[in-house]
mmCIF file of C-alpha atoms in Angstrom:
data_model
loop_
_atom_site.group_PDB
_atom_site.id
_atom_site.type_symbol
_atom_site.label_atom_id
_atom_site.label_comp_id
_atom_site.label_asym_id
_atom_site.label_seq_id
_atom_site.Cartn_x
_atom_site.Cartn_y
_atom_site.Cartn_z
ATOM 1 C CA MET A 2 0.156 0.211 -0.041
ATOM 2 C CA ARG A 3 1.291 3.126 -1.210
ATOM 3 C CA VAL A 4 0.482 6.230 1.382
ATOM 4 C CA LEU A 5 0.676 10.221 0.814
ATOM 5 C CA GLY A 6 1.197 11.860 3.539
ATOM 6 C CA VAL A 7 0.435 15.905 4.382
ATOM 7 C CA ASP A 8 1.265 17.906 7.409
ATOM 8 C CA PRO A 9 -0.852 21.095 5.765
ATOM 9 C CA GLY A 10 0.483 24.954 6.346
ATOM 10 C CA LEU A 11 1.032 27.154 3.832
ATOM 11 C CA THR A 12 4.890 28.217 4.114
ATOM 12 C CA ARG A 13 5.830 25.274 4.805
ATOM 13 C CA CYS A 14 3.124 22.279 3.730
ATOM 14 C CA GLY A 15 5.281 18.696 3.924
ATOM 15 C CA VAL A 16 4.512 15.915 1.568
ATOM 16 C CA GLY A 17 6.058 12.338 2.312
ATOM 17 C CA LEU A 18 4.874 9.450 0.617
ATOM 18 C CA ILE A 19 5.445 5.689 2.060
ATOM 19 C CA ASP A 20 5.270 1.931 0.292
ATOM 20 C CA GLY A 21 4.297 -1.114 3.313
ATOM 21 C CA ALA A 22 2.358 -3.048 5.033
ATOM 22 C CA PRO A 23 1.492 -3.416 8.610
ATOM 23 C CA GLY A 24 4.617 -6.215 9.480
ATOM 24 C CA SER A 25 6.846 -5.747 6.873
ATOM 25 C CA ALA A 26 9.291 -2.888 6.175
ATOM 26 C CA LEU A 27 8.988 0.726 4.632
ATOM 27 C CA ASN A 28 10.502 1.887 2.468
ATOM 28 C CA LEU A 29 9.952 5.751 1.094
ATOM 29 C CA ILE A 30 9.456 6.600 -2.014
ATOM 30 C CA HIS A 31 8.956 10.528 -1.592
ATOM 31 C CA VAL A 32 9.977 13.100 0.831
ATOM 32 C CA GLY A 33 9.669 16.594 -0.045
ATOM 33 C CA VAL A 34 7.924 21.080 0.627
ATOM 34 C CA ILE A 35 5.543 22.676 -1.127
ATOM 35 C CA ARG A 36 6.773 26.653 -0.030
ATOM 36 C CA THR A 37 4.620 29.224 -0.849
ATOM 37 C CA PRO A 38 5.037 32.516 0.481
ATOM 38 C CA ALA A 39 3.731 34.392 2.996
ATOM 39 C CA ASP A 40 3.583 37.933 0.773
ATOM 40 C CA ALA A 41 1.941 36.363 -1.771
ATOM 41 C CA GLU A 42 -1.649 36.447 -2.051
ATOM 42 C CA LEU A 43 -3.921 34.018 -0.275
ATOM 43 C CA GLY A 44 -5.182 32.223 -3.578
ATOM 44 C CA ALA A 45 -1.711 32.422 -4.814
ATOM 45 C CA ARG A 46 -0.996 30.584 -2.122
ATOM 46 C CA LEU A 47 -3.369 27.722 -2.767
ATOM 47 C CA VAL A 48 -3.501 27.264 -5.841
ATOM 48 C CA THR A 49 0.186 26.701 -5.239
ATOM 49 C CA ILE A 50 -0.175 24.148 -3.473
ATOM 50 C CA ASP A 51 -3.259 21.914 -5.478
ATOM 51 C CA ARG A 52 -0.267 21.917 -8.348
ATOM 52 C CA GLU A 53 1.997 20.693 -6.460
ATOM 53 C CA LEU A 54 0.116 18.506 -4.302
ATOM 54 C CA ALA A 55 -1.664 17.050 -7.821
ATOM 55 C CA LYS A 56 2.233 16.467 -9.362
ATOM 56 C CA ILE A 57 2.998 14.566 -6.508
ATOM 57 C CA ILE A 58 -0.394 12.881 -6.938
ATOM 58 C CA ASP A 59 0.044 11.435 -10.566
ATOM 59 C CA GLU A 60 3.422 10.652 -10.153
ATOM 60 C CA PHE A 61 3.409 8.647 -7.622
ATOM 61 C CA GLU A 62 -0.242 7.205 -7.349
ATOM 62 C CA PRO A 63 -1.153 6.591 -3.776
ATOM 63 C CA ASP A 64 -3.657 4.970 -2.766
ATOM 64 C CA ALA A 65 -4.651 6.469 0.120
ATOM 65 C CA VAL A 66 -3.359 10.181 2.017
ATOM 66 C CA ALA A 67 -3.386 10.749 5.616
ATOM 67 C CA ILE A 68 -3.262 13.975 6.542
ATOM 68 C CA GLU A 69 -3.145 16.093 9.683
ATOM 69 C CA ARG A 70 -7.026 16.635 11.591
ATOM 70 C CA VAL A 71 -6.618 20.432 12.149
ATOM 71 C CA PHE A 72 -7.394 22.246 15.851
ATOM 72 C CA SER A 73 -8.305 25.162 16.441
ATOM 73 C CA GLN A 74 -7.198 25.802 20.030
ATOM 74 C CA HIS A 75 -3.530 26.426 19.122
ATOM 75 C CA ASN A 76 -2.576 29.796 17.603
ATOM 76 C CA VAL A 77 -5.364 31.669 15.845
ATOM 77 C CA ARG A 78 -3.453 32.897 12.965
ATOM 78 C CA THR A 79 -1.764 29.955 11.582
ATOM 79 C CA VAL A 80 -4.736 27.260 12.558
ATOM 80 C CA MET A 81 -6.735 29.192 9.524
ATOM 81 C CA GLY A 82 -3.743 29.157 7.123
ATOM 82 C CA THR A 83 -3.429 25.072 8.138
ATOM 83 C CA ALA A 84 -6.638 23.715 8.156
ATOM 84 C CA GLN A 85 -7.084 26.447 4.148
ATOM 85 C CA ALA A 86 -4.334 24.468 3.326
ATOM 86 C CA GLY A 87 -6.229 20.769 4.861
ATOM 87 C CA ALA A 88 -9.258 21.665 2.966
ATOM 88 C CA VAL A 89 -7.014 21.740 -0.338
ATOM 89 C CA ALA A 90 -5.247 18.698 0.608
ATOM 90 C CA ILE A 91 -8.718 17.475 1.333
ATOM 91 C CA LEU A 92 -10.210 17.966 -2.072
ATOM 92 C CA ALA A 93 -7.188 17.218 -4.140
ATOM 93 C CA ALA A 94 -7.231 13.684 -2.435
ATOM 94 C CA ALA A 95 -11.326 13.646 -2.909
ATOM 95 C CA ARG A 96 -11.220 14.582 -6.358
ATOM 96 C CA ARG A 97 -9.792 12.050 -7.698
ATOM 97 C CA ASP A 98 -11.582 9.376 -5.468
ATOM 98 C CA LEU A 99 -8.371 8.996 -3.312
ATOM 99 C CA PRO A 100 -9.880 7.728 0.306
ATOM 100 C CA VAL A 101 -8.645 10.347 3.061
ATOM 101 C CA VAL A 102 -8.116 10.353 6.235
ATOM 102 C CA LEU A 103 -7.352 12.331 8.917
ATOM 103 C CA TYR A 104 -5.203 11.353 12.188
ATOM 104 C CA THR A 105 -4.384 14.590 14.872
ATOM 105 C CA PRO A 106 -1.436 15.131 16.248
ATOM 106 C CA SER A 107 -1.460 12.530 19.349
ATOM 107 C CA GLU A 108 -2.525 9.571 16.702
ATOM 108 C CA VAL A 109 0.166 9.885 14.810
ATOM 109 C CA LYS A 110 3.146 9.868 17.606
ATOM 110 C CA ALA A 111 1.559 7.579 18.985
ATOM 111 C CA ALA A 112 1.756 5.647 15.905
ATOM 112 C CA VAL A 113 5.310 5.897 15.637
ATOM 113 C CA ALA A 114 6.906 7.075 19.027
ATOM 114 C CA GLY A 115 4.233 5.035 21.310
ATOM 115 C CA ASN A 116 3.515 8.278 23.256
ATOM 116 C CA GLY A 117 0.674 10.410 21.744
ATOM 117 C CA ARG A 118 2.867 13.679 23.989
ATOM 118 C CA ALA A 119 6.102 12.566 22.184
ATOM 119 C CA ASP A 120 8.490 15.142 20.563
ATOM 120 C CA LYS A 121 9.534 16.423 16.756
ATOM 121 C CA ASP A 122 12.624 15.419 17.786
ATOM 122 C CA GLN A 123 11.284 11.752 18.886
ATOM 123 C CA VAL A 124 9.130 11.629 15.902
ATOM 124 C CA GLY A 125 11.918 13.092 13.877
ATOM 125 C CA ALA A 126 13.849 9.834 14.980
ATOM 126 C CA MET A 127 11.457 7.867 14.598
ATOM 127 C CA VAL A 128 10.303 8.115 10.477
ATOM 128 C CA THR A 129 14.406 8.115 10.245
ATOM 129 C CA ARG A 130 15.003 4.445 12.122
ATOM 130 C CA LEU A 131 11.804 3.485 10.609
ATOM 131 C CA LEU A 132 12.532 4.089 7.034
ATOM 132 C CA ARG A 133 16.751 3.342 7.784
ATOM 133 C CA LEU A 134 17.284 7.124 7.347
ATOM 134 C CA SER A 135 20.546 8.153 7.524
ATOM 135 C CA GLU A 136 19.393 11.424 9.238
ATOM 136 C CA ALA A 137 15.943 13.240 9.961
ATOM 137 C CA PRO A 138 14.456 14.369 6.876
ATOM 138 C CA LYS A 139 14.437 18.024 7.689
ATOM 139 C CA PRO A 140 12.322 20.648 8.260
ATOM 140 C CA ALA A 141 10.398 18.826 10.871
ATOM 141 C CA ASP A 142 7.099 18.859 8.560
ATOM 142 C CA ALA A 143 8.646 16.155 5.401
ATOM 143 C CA ALA A 144 9.544 14.563 8.964
ATOM 144 C CA ASP A 145 5.844 14.781 9.896
ATOM 145 C CA ALA A 146 4.354 13.671 6.079
ATOM 146 C CA LEU A 147 6.209 11.167 6.612
ATOM 147 C CA ALA A 148 4.792 10.108 9.904
ATOM 148 C CA LEU A 149 1.224 10.250 8.873
ATOM 149 C CA ALA A 150 1.396 8.023 6.078
ATOM 150 C CA ILE A 151 3.379 5.891 8.906
ATOM 151 C CA CYS A 152 0.519 6.047 11.285
ATOM 152 C CA HIS A 153 -1.932 5.388 7.955
ATOM 153 C CA ILE A 154 -0.467 2.431 6.179
ATOM 154 C CA TRP A 155 0.584 0.664 10.366
ATOM 155 C CA ARG A 156 -3.629 2.109 11.361
ATOM 156 C CA GLY A 157 -4.946 1.183 8.400
ATOM 157 C CA GLY A 158 -3.980 -1.925 7.898
ATOM 158 C CA GLY A 159 -4.959 -3.416 11.150
ATOM 159 C CA LYS A 160 -7.968 -2.281 10.273
ATOM 160 C CA ALA A 161 -7.913 -5.025 6.873
ATOM 161 C CA ARG A 162 -6.431 -7.258 9.190
ATOM 162 C CA LEU A 163 -9.623 -7.115 11.057
ATOM 163 C CA ALA A 164 -11.770 -6.889 7.996
ATOM 164 C CA ALA A 165 -10.080 -9.937 6.664
ATOM 165 C CA ALA A 166 -10.717 -12.027 9.308
ATOM 166 C CA VAL A 167 -14.321 -11.033 9.992
ATOM 167 C CA GLN A 168 -14.657 -12.134 6.162
ATOM 168 C CA ARG A 169 -12.467 -15.628 7.449
ATOM 169 C CA MET A 170 -14.979 -15.886 10.005
ATOM 170 C CA GLY A 171 -17.980 -15.116 7.606
ATOM 171 C CA SER A 172 -16.738 -17.431 5.051
ATOM 172 C CA LYS A 173 -16.348 -20.244 7.190
ATOM 173 C CA PRO A 174 -18.194 -23.754 5.901
ATOM 174 C CA MET B 170 -18.471 44.942 -12.129
ATOM 175 C CA ARG B 171 -20.272 41.562 -11.888
ATOM 176 C CA VAL B 172 -19.423 39.942 -8.376
ATOM 177 C CA LEU B 173 -20.126 36.184 -6.591
ATOM 178 C CA GLY B 174 -19.972 36.535 -2.829
ATOM 179 C CA VAL B 175 -19.581 33.886 -0.712
ATOM 180 C CA ASP B 176 -20.425 32.635 2.489
ATOM 181 C CA PRO B 177 -18.855 30.052 3.096
ATOM 182 C CA GLY B 178 -19.981 26.689 5.471
ATOM 183 C CA LEU B 179 -19.910 22.954 4.940
ATOM 184 C CA THR B 180 -24.088 22.415 5.473
ATOM 185 C CA ARG B 181 -24.721 25.056 3.308
ATOM 186 C CA CYS B 182 -22.580 27.764 1.229
ATOM 187 C CA GLY B 183 -23.923 30.787 0.368
ATOM 188 C CA VAL B 184 -23.400 32.345 -3.168
ATOM 189 C CA GLY B 185 -25.423 35.223 -4.414
ATOM 190 C CA LEU B 186 -24.625 37.496 -8.054
ATOM 191 C CA ILE B 187 -24.968 40.858 -8.800
ATOM 192 C CA ASP B 188 -23.938 43.017 -11.682
ATOM 193 C CA GLY B 189 -23.907 46.925 -10.010
ATOM 194 C CA ALA B 190 -21.514 49.915 -9.477
ATOM 195 C CA PRO B 191 -20.922 52.657 -7.248
ATOM 196 C CA GLY B 192 -23.442 54.511 -7.964
ATOM 197 C CA SER B 193 -26.061 52.833 -9.759
ATOM 198 C CA ALA B 194 -28.381 50.499 -8.768
ATOM 199 C CA LEU B 195 -27.518 47.199 -8.088
ATOM 200 C CA ASN B 196 -29.487 43.668 -9.856
ATOM 201 C CA LEU B 197 -29.615 40.292 -8.696
ATOM 202 C CA ILE B 198 -29.039 37.401 -10.964
ATOM 203 C CA HIS B 199 -27.877 34.927 -8.598
ATOM 204 C CA VAL B 200 -29.014 33.843 -5.757
ATOM 205 C CA GLY B 201 -28.540 29.756 -4.139
ATOM 206 C CA VAL B 202 -26.943 27.751 -1.332
ATOM 207 C CA ILE B 203 -25.328 24.590 -1.568
ATOM 208 C CA ARG B 204 -25.781 22.471 1.046
ATOM 209 C CA THR B 205 -23.447 18.896 1.526
ATOM 210 C CA PRO B 206 -25.330 16.436 4.013
ATOM 211 C CA ALA B 207 -23.997 16.645 7.426
ATOM 212 C CA ASP B 208 -23.168 12.439 7.531
ATOM 213 C CA ALA B 209 -21.273 12.687 3.895
ATOM 214 C CA GLU B 210 -17.103 12.210 4.210
ATOM 215 C CA LEU B 211 -15.444 15.877 4.532
ATOM 216 C CA GLY B 212 -13.663 15.210 0.979
ATOM 217 C CA ALA B 213 -17.089 14.476 -0.999
ATOM 218 C CA ARG B 214 -18.552 18.054 0.999
ATOM 219 C CA LEU B 215 -15.751 20.114 -0.171
ATOM 220 C CA VAL B 216 -15.791 17.820 -3.897
ATOM 221 C CA THR B 217 -19.188 19.450 -4.109
ATOM 222 C CA ILE B 218 -18.494 22.470 -2.987
ATOM 223 C CA ASP B 219 -15.599 22.761 -5.014
ATOM 224 C CA ARG B 220 -18.008 21.191 -8.168
ATOM 225 C CA GLU B 221 -21.383 23.837 -7.403
ATOM 226 C CA LEU B 222 -19.247 27.262 -6.781
ATOM 227 C CA ALA B 223 -17.109 26.151 -10.618
ATOM 228 C CA LYS B 224 -20.263 25.204 -12.360
ATOM 229 C CA ILE B 225 -21.152 29.040 -11.082
ATOM 230 C CA ILE B 226 -19.123 30.581 -12.239
ATOM 231 C CA ASP B 227 -18.534 28.589 -15.757
ATOM 232 C CA GLU B 228 -21.896 30.258 -15.728
ATOM 233 C CA PHE B 229 -22.036 33.035 -14.581
ATOM 234 C CA GLU B 230 -18.107 34.591 -15.393
ATOM 235 C CA PRO B 231 -17.898 37.242 -12.286
ATOM 236 C CA ASP B 232 -15.397 39.617 -11.938
ATOM 237 C CA ALA B 233 -14.675 38.844 -8.808
ATOM 238 C CA VAL B 234 -15.261 36.894 -5.602
ATOM 239 C CA ALA B 235 -15.723 38.376 -2.171
ATOM 240 C CA ILE B 236 -15.793 35.288 0.408
ATOM 241 C CA GLU B 237 -16.382 35.904 4.003
ATOM 242 C CA ARG B 238 -12.767 36.015 5.489
ATOM 243 C CA VAL B 239 -13.497 33.043 8.662
ATOM 244 C CA PHE B 240 -12.118 33.968 12.515
ATOM 245 C CA SER B 241 -11.224 31.549 14.476
ATOM 246 C CA GLN B 242 -12.987 33.304 17.500
ATOM 247 C CA HIS B 243 -16.205 31.908 17.213
ATOM 248 C CA ASN B 244 -17.074 28.351 17.922
ATOM 249 C CA VAL B 245 -14.469 25.275 17.210
ATOM 250 C CA ARG B 246 -16.160 22.425 15.000
ATOM 251 C CA THR B 247 -17.947 25.530 13.374
ATOM 252 C CA VAL B 248 -15.121 27.153 12.154
ATOM 253 C CA MET B 249 -13.116 24.287 10.667
ATOM 254 C CA GLY B 250 -15.669 23.534 8.103
ATOM 255 C CA THR B 251 -16.201 27.310 7.756
ATOM 256 C CA ALA B 252 -12.903 27.657 6.875
ATOM 257 C CA GLN B 253 -12.462 24.003 4.861
ATOM 258 C CA ALA B 254 -15.576 25.793 2.685
ATOM 259 C CA GLY B 255 -14.121 29.374 2.156
ATOM 260 C CA ALA B 256 -10.143 27.852 0.952
ATOM 261 C CA VAL B 257 -12.658 25.533 -1.622
ATOM 262 C CA ALA B 258 -14.166 28.664 -2.685
ATOM 263 C CA ILE B 259 -10.349 31.426 -2.938
ATOM 264 C CA LEU B 260 -9.397 27.892 -4.558
ATOM 265 C CA ALA B 261 -11.793 27.351 -7.719
ATOM 266 C CA ALA B 262 -11.952 31.745 -7.440
ATOM 267 C CA ALA B 263 -8.516 31.949 -8.000
ATOM 268 C CA ARG B 264 -7.619 28.790 -10.140
ATOM 269 C CA ARG B 265 -9.960 31.471 -12.393
ATOM 270 C CA ASP B 266 -7.021 34.085 -11.810
ATOM 271 C CA LEU B 267 -10.940 35.895 -10.740
ATOM 272 C CA PRO B 268 -9.568 38.298 -8.120
ATOM 273 C CA VAL B 269 -10.549 37.039 -4.187
ATOM 274 C CA VAL B 270 -11.191 39.497 -1.658
ATOM 275 C CA LEU B 271 -11.886 38.441 2.181
ATOM 276 C CA TYR B 272 -14.463 40.799 4.075
ATOM 277 C CA THR B 273 -15.087 40.426 7.511
ATOM 278 C CA PRO B 274 -18.709 40.277 8.793
ATOM 279 C CA SER B 275 -18.795 43.411 9.948
ATOM 280 C CA GLU B 276 -17.283 44.519 6.593
ATOM 281 C CA VAL B 277 -19.831 43.207 5.129
ATOM 282 C CA LYS B 278 -22.434 45.245 8.270
ATOM 283 C CA ALA B 279 -20.930 49.038 8.037
ATOM 284 C CA ALA B 280 -21.026 47.829 4.488
ATOM 285 C CA VAL B 281 -24.731 46.920 3.267
ATOM 286 C CA ALA B 282 -26.157 48.527 6.551
ATOM 287 C CA GLY B 283 -23.847 51.434 7.717
ATOM 288 C CA ASN B 284 -23.687 49.295 11.261
ATOM 289 C CA GLY B 285 -20.637 46.595 11.887
ATOM 290 C CA ARG B 286 -22.781 45.562 14.585
ATOM 291 C CA ALA B 287 -25.801 44.733 12.444
ATOM 292 C CA ASP B 288 -27.395 41.448 13.126
ATOM 293 C CA LYS B 289 -29.390 39.114 10.141
ATOM 294 C CA ASP B 290 -32.765 41.209 9.971
ATOM 295 C CA GLN B 291 -31.074 44.027 9.525
ATOM 296 C CA VAL B 292 -28.084 42.579 6.496
ATOM 297 C CA GLY B 293 -31.711 40.929 5.385
ATOM 298 C CA ALA B 294 -33.513 44.084 4.979
ATOM 299 C CA MET B 295 -31.029 45.809 3.252
ATOM 300 C CA VAL B 296 -30.457 43.667 0.858
ATOM 301 C CA THR B 297 -33.393 42.944 -0.261
ATOM 302 C CA ARG B 298 -34.255 46.402 0.355
ATOM 303 C CA LEU B 299 -31.417 47.384 -1.968
ATOM 304 C CA LEU B 300 -31.643 44.100 -3.850
ATOM 305 C CA ARG B 301 -36.052 45.725 -4.609
ATOM 306 C CA LEU B 302 -36.830 42.195 -3.881
ATOM 307 C CA SER B 303 -40.019 41.493 -2.341
ATOM 308 C CA GLU B 304 -39.054 39.632 0.744
ATOM 309 C CA ALA B 305 -35.757 38.848 2.195
ATOM 310 C CA PRO B 306 -33.731 35.887 0.250
ATOM 311 C CA LYS B 307 -33.904 32.681 2.790
ATOM 312 C CA PRO B 308 -32.188 31.086 4.616
ATOM 313 C CA ALA B 309 -29.842 33.955 5.514
ATOM 314 C CA ASP B 310 -26.553 32.080 4.028
ATOM 315 C CA ALA B 311 -28.258 33.523 1.179
ATOM 316 C CA ALA B 312 -28.691 36.819 1.856
ATOM 317 C CA ASP B 313 -25.248 37.429 3.587
ATOM 318 C CA ALA B 314 -23.698 36.072 0.009
ATOM 319 C CA LEU B 315 -25.591 39.005 -1.162
ATOM 320 C CA ALA B 316 -24.586 41.749 1.127
ATOM 321 C CA LEU B 317 -21.230 40.294 0.568
ATOM 322 C CA ALA B 318 -21.426 41.041 -3.059
ATOM 323 C CA ILE B 319 -23.023 44.292 -2.743
ATOM 324 C CA CYS B 320 -20.263 44.865 -0.608
ATOM 325 C CA HIS B 321 -17.908 44.123 -2.591
ATOM 326 C CA ILE B 322 -18.980 46.206 -5.683
ATOM 327 C CA TRP B 323 -18.897 49.347 -2.714
ATOM 328 C CA ARG B 324 -15.294 49.340 -1.642
ATOM 329 C CA GLY B 325 -14.293 48.041 -4.911
ATOM 330 C CA GLY B 326 -15.755 51.011 -6.248
ATOM 331 C CA GLY B 327 -14.443 53.533 -3.896
ATOM 332 C CA LYS B 328 -11.115 52.247 -4.008
ATOM 333 C CA ALA B 329 -11.361 52.230 -8.600
ATOM 334 C CA ARG B 330 -12.894 55.720 -8.835
ATOM 335 C CA LEU B 331 -9.715 56.458 -6.421
ATOM 336 C CA ALA B 332 -7.243 53.936 -8.233
ATOM 337 C CA ALA B 333 -8.983 55.960 -11.909
ATOM 338 C CA ALA B 334 -8.828 59.944 -10.309
ATOM 339 C CA VAL B 335 -5.482 59.316 -8.971
ATOM 340 C CA GLN B 336 -4.516 58.170 -13.080
ATOM 341 C CA ARG B 337 -6.250 61.005 -14.190
ATOM 342 C CA MET B 338 -3.918 63.176 -12.168
ATOM 343 C CA GLY B 339 -0.600 61.432 -13.579
ATOM 344 C CA SER B 340 -1.520 61.860 -16.531
ATOM 345 C CA LYS B 341 -2.617 65.825 -16.680
ATOM 346 C CA PRO B 342 -0.420 67.284 -18.847
#
């Protein structure tokens, strides 16, 4: 299963693609950051994010897209930009009929570092180890995007195995 | 000048198109509400809003799009949906190279009712009067979308007249 993780943001939108399945090795396919200038118009920034995400989806053909769920408890200024960039990512995926799953930051941290309160360094270290990289992906947005993809592979995989087990039970003679 | 006003929302997204110029009569071209079911997936809801806005833009060819600026001070649950629907509207307009202008609710109220703290009924009454309608557009999202379009025509018109005056000064012999 190939998953695109997106850590949404207007200034920096992290994107990470991983191939993997629960219980087997994870493979890094692509990692990057879509940047838009803070002094550009909001519409132009959203168009850039939409266009770059479309390129990535069309080139790498993920099976699903995992996006960080935005909460409005945080900084009022940044949360709006994050919500707007996130909406563009959700739309880009849904327009192509790709399944979209949203994960909270603590779900992602719990999945990759075993602790919902893990800090950025721990998440970066685990992403580096799980993908057998020589150093942590920079900036943190890129590492977070990869963590989102890993979270989805592991959690989605768990659901898939459960569904398969239920199906086996149902098809018993 | 033809302006599309958008009052963004996931459950109800108000849209209103008005022809007009500062100092001349305003004409209602189209008013409506894009609705998406609360139990649908977020991606599917954003795709519906994007598709319906695209239809409206392609059919009525506005010169500009005025969208309500979302603040996160309000209800945490609804504000995220509003921000996401707003982002889709901004993207839909910017993708077609249409100018996008965001107005706060109090800017709109001040423009159409002369008071930034005017209530929904006052705004509805002024929209009804300015567009010479027999009754206020329903639901309030539709009236708010028309108010946004009126706000832009009057404010944009003011800026345009100022720009024209500056240009005339610059081109004096």
